[in-house]
Structures are given as structure tokens and as C-alpha cells.
XYZ file of C-alpha atoms in Angstrom:
307
model
C 105.534 117.160 76.365
C 106.972 115.642 79.547
C 109.374 112.747 79.161
C 108.447 109.743 81.296
C 111.412 107.980 82.886
C 111.558 104.820 84.947
C 113.382 104.939 88.258
C 116.223 102.551 88.989
C 115.476 100.528 92.156
C 119.183 100.518 93.058
C 119.204 104.299 92.826
C 116.253 104.427 95.225
C 118.165 102.265 97.727
C 120.861 104.964 97.993
C 118.403 107.730 98.875
C 118.502 107.149 102.668
C 122.252 107.863 102.520
C 121.723 110.901 100.292
C 119.096 112.087 102.749
C 121.612 111.823 105.575
C 124.204 113.806 103.606
C 121.677 116.527 102.772
C 120.558 116.678 106.381
C 124.122 117.095 107.639
C 125.041 119.754 105.072
C 121.898 121.875 105.311
C 121.474 123.807 108.542
C 117.911 124.864 107.641
C 116.809 121.245 107.922
C 118.240 121.045 111.438
C 116.155 124.001 112.559
C 112.993 122.266 111.376
C 113.575 119.100 113.383
C 115.533 120.148 116.470
C 112.503 120.387 118.786
C 111.029 117.121 117.500
C 114.433 115.482 117.827
C 114.646 116.524 121.486
C 111.157 115.151 122.160
C 112.011 111.850 120.487
C 115.396 111.734 122.250
C 113.714 111.993 125.662
C 111.173 109.305 124.748
C 113.905 106.958 123.493
C 116.092 107.489 126.581
C 113.195 106.785 128.940
C 112.259 103.716 126.889
C 115.813 102.387 126.996
C 116.002 102.814 130.767
C 112.640 101.104 131.242
C 113.423 98.182 128.925
C 116.884 97.601 130.374
C 115.525 97.620 133.916
C 112.334 95.638 133.337
C 112.710 93.499 130.188
C 116.409 92.768 129.696
C 116.898 90.087 132.352
C 113.567 88.241 131.776
C 114.229 88.101 128.027
C 117.751 86.779 128.568
C 116.355 84.059 130.864
C 113.732 83.204 128.239
C 116.420 82.682 125.590
C 118.370 80.543 128.047
C 115.335 78.349 128.777
C 114.163 77.972 125.175
C 117.496 77.534 123.410
C 119.683 76.342 126.272
C 122.177 79.168 125.736
C 124.674 79.231 128.594
C 127.226 81.727 127.273
C 126.668 85.078 128.971
C 127.849 87.291 126.106
C 125.553 85.527 123.631
C 122.611 85.993 125.994
C 123.575 89.642 126.450
C 123.674 90.489 122.732
C 120.575 88.441 121.919
C 118.504 90.214 124.554
C 120.083 93.576 123.695
C 119.128 93.349 119.999
C 115.606 92.320 120.961
C 115.251 95.410 123.156
C 116.730 97.517 120.365
C 113.919 96.306 118.103
C 111.338 97.200 120.746
C 112.826 100.696 121.065
C 112.710 101.083 117.289
C 108.958 100.383 117.237
C 108.406 102.937 120.012
C 110.362 105.534 118.028
C 108.433 104.738 114.868
C 105.096 105.136 116.681
C 106.144 108.543 118.049
C 107.312 109.869 114.662
C 104.368 108.490 112.675
C 101.499 109.217 115.069
C 102.688 112.230 117.090
C 105.376 114.092 115.132
C 103.496 114.043 111.811
C 103.894 117.784 111.008
C 107.690 117.485 111.047
C 107.570 115.147 108.037
C 105.695 117.767 106.037
C 108.176 120.452 107.022
C 111.023 118.230 105.844
C 109.258 117.494 102.559
C 108.514 121.163 101.975
C 112.127 122.204 102.578
C 113.596 119.402 100.452
C 111.246 120.234 97.576
C 112.301 123.883 97.786
C 115.985 122.955 97.784
C 115.766 120.644 94.787
C 113.319 122.798 92.859
C 115.639 125.789 93.262
C 118.579 123.698 92.013
C 116.570 122.502 89.004
C 115.488 126.040 88.191
C 119.022 127.392 88.438
C 120.457 124.580 86.304
C 117.810 124.990 83.593
C 117.814 128.803 83.579
C 114.353 129.106 85.108
C 113.074 132.064 87.065
C 113.400 131.471 90.807
C 111.279 133.295 93.332
C 112.739 134.905 96.422
C 113.956 132.242 98.876
C 112.303 134.118 101.741
C 108.905 133.823 100.030
C 108.636 130.056 100.283
C 104.888 130.059 99.890
C 105.032 131.474 96.341
C 104.840 129.214 93.282
C 108.138 128.463 91.562
C 107.393 129.426 87.958
C 109.007 128.100 84.795
C 109.051 128.976 81.108
C 108.564 125.251 80.474
C 105.464 124.751 82.599
C 104.398 121.659 80.657
C 107.482 119.809 81.898
C 106.847 120.715 85.521
C 105.759 117.780 87.727
C 102.010 117.847 88.163
C 101.667 117.473 91.920
C 104.120 118.765 94.514
C 105.622 121.637 92.505
C 102.919 122.819 90.147
C 100.326 122.567 92.938
C 102.917 123.446 95.550
C 100.746 125.149 98.163
C 97.976 122.567 97.830
C 100.158 119.481 98.067
C 102.860 120.369 100.564
C 100.808 122.383 103.005
C 100.013 120.230 106.015
C 96.264 119.868 106.462
C 93.929 117.801 108.598
C 91.505 116.847 105.834
C 89.078 114.132 106.841
C 89.966 111.755 104.010
C 93.757 112.094 104.346
C 93.560 111.549 108.116
C 91.311 108.527 107.668
C 93.500 106.943 104.992
C 96.675 107.778 106.901
C 95.368 106.290 110.142
C 94.298 103.038 108.462
C 97.634 102.793 106.689
C 99.707 103.382 109.807
C 97.631 100.856 111.770
C 98.206 98.267 109.037
C 101.962 98.889 109.073
C 102.080 98.877 112.879
C 100.116 95.614 112.902
C 102.669 94.034 110.552
C 105.610 95.334 112.619
C 104.108 93.961 115.848
C 102.690 90.790 114.308
C 106.058 89.751 112.881
C 108.087 90.877 115.905
C 108.093 87.365 117.469
C 110.440 86.403 114.606
C 113.145 88.188 116.605
C 112.882 85.472 119.245
C 114.670 83.251 116.730
C 118.249 84.464 117.239
C 119.953 85.895 114.133
C 117.875 83.990 111.538
C 114.676 85.513 112.898
C 116.242 88.995 112.866
C 117.021 88.642 109.151
C 113.513 87.364 108.404
C 112.035 90.304 110.307
C 113.989 92.745 108.135
C 112.967 91.052 104.893
C 109.294 90.736 105.824
C 108.968 94.383 106.910
C 111.157 96.060 104.287
C 108.332 96.631 101.797
C 105.823 98.012 104.299
C 108.497 100.217 105.860
C 109.295 101.668 102.449
C 105.592 102.331 102.002
C 105.396 104.088 105.366
C 108.145 106.462 104.221
C 105.816 107.912 101.571
C 102.566 107.472 103.505
C 101.795 111.078 104.453
C 102.835 112.375 101.046
C 100.669 109.930 99.097
C 97.763 110.713 101.396
C 98.131 114.435 100.667
C 97.884 113.648 96.951
C 94.448 112.176 97.599
C 95.495 108.623 96.713
C 93.227 106.168 98.523
C 94.472 103.226 100.569
C 93.491 100.716 97.895
C 95.160 102.798 95.191
C 98.337 103.105 97.270
C 98.510 99.334 97.662
C 98.145 98.862 93.902
C 100.711 101.575 93.206
C 103.319 100.221 95.632
C 102.857 96.685 94.277
C 103.698 97.841 90.753
C 106.943 99.355 92.078
C 107.644 96.839 94.832
C 111.399 96.654 94.166
C 111.840 100.348 94.885
C 109.744 100.255 98.054
C 111.429 97.050 99.231
C 114.999 98.322 98.744
C 114.306 101.759 100.198
C 112.530 100.183 103.176
C 115.298 97.631 103.746
C 118.061 100.243 103.835
C 115.978 102.601 105.998
C 115.102 99.813 108.399
C 118.742 98.760 108.755
C 119.759 102.339 109.540
C 116.926 102.846 112.044
C 117.872 99.642 113.862
C 121.457 100.761 114.530
C 121.678 100.999 118.334
C 121.811 104.482 119.891
C 122.297 106.512 116.685
C 119.249 105.004 114.969
C 117.220 107.911 116.348
C 119.039 110.264 113.949
C 118.157 108.086 110.956
C 114.471 108.325 111.833
C 114.783 111.918 110.607
C 117.358 111.546 107.832
C 115.304 108.753 106.256
C 112.441 111.238 105.973
C 114.796 113.496 104.026
C 115.584 110.531 101.769
C 111.846 109.910 101.315
C 111.362 113.543 100.318
C 114.162 113.265 97.720
C 112.483 110.123 96.402
C 109.119 111.901 96.162
C 110.718 114.773 94.267
C 112.338 112.353 91.818
C 109.044 110.509 91.326
C 107.398 113.770 90.374
C 110.292 114.880 88.206
C 110.121 111.553 86.339
C 106.298 111.771 86.198
C 105.867 108.466 88.034
C 102.697 109.618 89.748
C 101.445 111.138 86.492
C 101.658 107.681 84.938
C 99.668 106.202 87.799
C 96.917 108.807 87.598
C 96.824 108.689 83.792
C 96.564 104.896 83.793
C 93.654 105.075 86.218
C 92.003 107.787 84.116
C 92.508 105.706 80.958
C 90.777 102.711 82.554
C 87.802 104.884 83.492
C 87.725 106.337 79.974
C 87.797 102.859 78.404
C 84.980 101.699 80.688
C 82.865 104.704 79.683
C 83.585 104.068 75.978
C 82.624 100.416 76.419
C 79.352 101.391 78.088
C 78.576 103.856 75.276
C 79.269 101.183 72.623
C 76.951 98.752 74.421
C 74.226 101.410 74.523
C 74.713 102.104 70.782
C 74.390 98.389 70.008
C 71.176 98.204 72.030
C 69.826 101.240 70.154
C 70.591 99.595 66.779
C 68.938 96.388 67.892
C 65.824 98.339 68.900
C 65.774 100.036 65.456
C 66.110 96.679 63.665
C 63.228 95.302 65.641
């Protein structure tokens, strides 16, 4: 029987860094993202040029008028960080709405890497690395996670199913609405920047697992309930990821490495049967409701007999 373990939120907060290390040390991951990286790099460069030419000076003047800031270097950095936040949102939109398949390729490769390591460490039979589409079999099948590995082809194969697209679109629009709706906080120098990070950390952590949860068939309402029960993990992962993505210039790299960290997190959730617990709890509630309905029907039958 599988042993259920609870994840440490602090451990989850280190996964963006582990994702970066794995990305740098695994050349096969580079090959899966190089084209997407070039596309995003061009978009980011054009966005920077546009924002610096069109928005930088007006925003600096706005800060000067509102807050009476006269020091040039303070105005420069305040306006610069505001533009950096605008560029971050543009990059996020491109990766989440346009470069969706790349996230699935990253997940698939990371799952293969970690599954192979687990199989080697535990003496399991490993299939040929060139035959990535085959199932990775184990003598201890009952201890194999029940989603991404056991149902490997079903879960990790990118598909445009109607329900997953619908749920994913709603979810991304909600997250984008929160990112844009809270963006005016950045007009409060420094304090507002910190508030923006704190407010968006949870939703950003959720967005990291969005496509994966959608592929598991978890509805939007169920995802909200699930993430709320593990809010510390999603908050800490989102906070660290957001901080890395907001680093000027090199933040574009972290848009990809954070996806690697998300994939590691998903693998660990399955290994620790986190999603099994969620599904089993939901199934148990349905079972209890059905039992309750049957008991009520039995009571009504007895009452009819007595009468």
C-alpha cells in the first residue's frame, strides 16, 4: 500500500532553484525550449524598447507630480522597476497563452528524468530512453503514483480537449485579471512593490501548475479548493518564482526554469500521493452522500411498513 507523505512548504520554496540547476545541467531540456526562448526573447526586447521610448518618461513625470520626487536617480529606478513589472506581465502572457506546448514538453522530460532515477535507485526495470512514449514499469506497481507515471501517455501528452482548454482559459484569465488589477499597487514606490508580490504570490504559484492540473481533469472549482488546502506551498513557490521572474533582463530565463521547478513539484506531489489524497477525499464524500441517501430511503421504507 502506498505511503502518504505531507510535503514541507519550505522544501517547495526551493524548487524554483532546483529547477534552474536541473535546466542548466541537462542539455536535453535546452533543446526543448530553445525555439520558444528565442521567440520570447524577441518579444521581450521589442517590449523593452517600446516601453523605454514611450512609457519611461511619462511615468517618471507622474511619480514626480504625485510624490514630489525631485531626485533624478530615484525617479529613474522607480520608473524602471514599474516598466520591469509591465514587461514581466507581457512575458507571462506569451508563455501562458501562446507557448503552452513548451510547458508540457518540460513536464514530460522532467518526469522521465526523475522516474528513471527512481527506477534505478529502487532496482526497477527501466525502458529504453529512446522509447519515451512507453510506460515505465515497476515490480511495485501499487506504489507507483496514480496519475502522471502510471497513466503516463494519457496525462503528459499535450491535448486540446474541450474541458481542459475551457478550464485553463478561465483560470489564466482569472490570474491575469489579478495581476493587472493589483498592478496599480506598484505606483506606491517600494511599499506597493512588496504588496504586489505578496498579493500575487499565491495565484502565481497556482499558475505554475495550471496546465498540469487541467490535464488531470480537475475542474476550476476543485483546483481552487485544492490550492486553498495547501496554500502555504503555493504561496511560497509563487513568491520565489515571482521574485526570480521580476529580476531585470535575466528574468526571461526564469520564466522557463520555474516551469522545470513546477514539474519537479508535480512529480513530488504524485510520488507523495498528494493528488491521490485529494481524489480519494472527494470520492469518500460522494460515497458518504450515497450511503446517507440509502439510509434515508431505508428509513422511509420501514416507516411505510409500520404504517
